[in-house]
Coordinates of C-alpha atoms in Angstrom, one line a residue:
X1 CA -1.2 20.2 12.6
X2 CA -3.2 17.1 11.6
X3 CA -3.4 13.4 12.5
X4 CA -4.0 10.4 10.2
X5 CA -4.9 7.0 11.8
X6 CA -3.0 5.1 9.3
X7 CA -1.3 7.0 6.6
X8 CA -0.2 10.4 5.7
X9 CA -1.2 13.0 8.4
X10 CA -1.5 16.1 6.0
X11 CA -1.7 14.3 2.6
X12 CA -2.6 11.1 1.6
X13 CA -2.4 10.4 -2.5
X14 CA -3.4 6.8 -3.7
X15 CA -2.0 6.5 -7.6
X16 CA -2.3 10.5 -8.0
X17 CA 0.8 12.3 -8.7
X18 CA 1.5 15.6 -6.8
X19 CA 3.0 18.7 -7.5
X20 CA 3.3 20.8 -3.9
X21 CA 5.0 24.2 -3.9
X22 CA 5.3 26.9 -1.6
X23 CA 4.1 24.9 1.5
X24 CA 4.5 24.5 5.4
X25 CA 4.0 21.0 7.1
X26 CA 3.7 21.6 10.6
X27 CA 3.5 18.8 13.5
X28 CA 1.6 16.3 11.5
X29 CA 1.1 12.9 12.6
X30 CA 0.5 9.3 10.9
X31 CA 0.5 6.4 13.1
X32 CA 2.2 4.2 10.3
X33 CA 3.7 6.1 7.5
X34 CA 4.2 9.5 6.0
X35 CA 3.9 11.9 8.8
X36 CA 3.1 14.8 6.7
X37 CA 2.9 12.9 3.2
X38 CA 1.9 9.6 1.7
X39 CA 1.9 8.5 -1.4
X40 CA 1.2 5.1 -3.0
X41 CA 0.1 2.9 -6.1
X42 CA -2.5 0.2 -4.8
X43 CA -4.4 -0.4 -8.1
X44 CA -3.0 -3.2 -9.5
X45 CA -3.0 -1.7 -13.1
X46 CA -0.9 0.8 -12.3
X47 CA 2.0 -0.9 -10.3
X48 CA 5.0 -0.4 -12.2
X49 CA 4.1 3.1 -13.6
X50 CA 6.1 5.9 -12.0
X51 CA 3.9 8.3 -9.8
X52 CA 5.6 11.4 -9.0
X53 CA 5.6 13.7 -6.1
X54 CA 7.5 17.0 -6.5
X55 CA 7.9 19.0 -3.7
X56 CA 9.3 22.8 -4.0
X57 CA 10.2 25.6 -1.9
X58 CA 8.3 23.8 1.0
X59 CA 9.4 23.2 4.6
X60 CA 8.9 20.1 7.0
X61 CA 9.0 20.6 10.7
X62 CA 8.2 18.2 13.6
X63 CA 6.2 15.9 11.7
X64 CA 6.0 12.2 13.0
X65 CA 4.9 9.0 11.7
X66 CA 5.2 5.6 13.7
X67 CA 6.8 3.5 11.0
X68 CA 8.3 4.8 7.8
X69 CA 8.7 8.8 6.9
X70 CA 8.5 11.3 9.6
X71 CA 7.9 13.8 6.7
X72 CA 7.4 11.7 3.6
X73 CA 6.9 8.4 2.7
X74 CA 6.7 7.1 -0.9
X75 CA 5.7 3.7 -1.6
X76 CA 4.7 0.7 -4.3
X77 CA 5.6 2.8 -7.3
X78 CA 5.9 6.2 -5.9
X79 CA 9.2 8.3 -6.6

């Protein structure tokens, strides 16, 4: 259970690929995007290159975001 004032209640990633396995994300909140996980590329040299977010054998329960992605939000090159 975590809260972010902007993005990514539990995890915020800026131009770093993620591999998440066997994890539970419960009751995380972000006032804007990605209640549990938020990933994006803000580095102008990296925009256009894929940022990979892989989630395996994990669960998301009661995560909330004020705008986009109650559980996960991927933006600006994240996939």
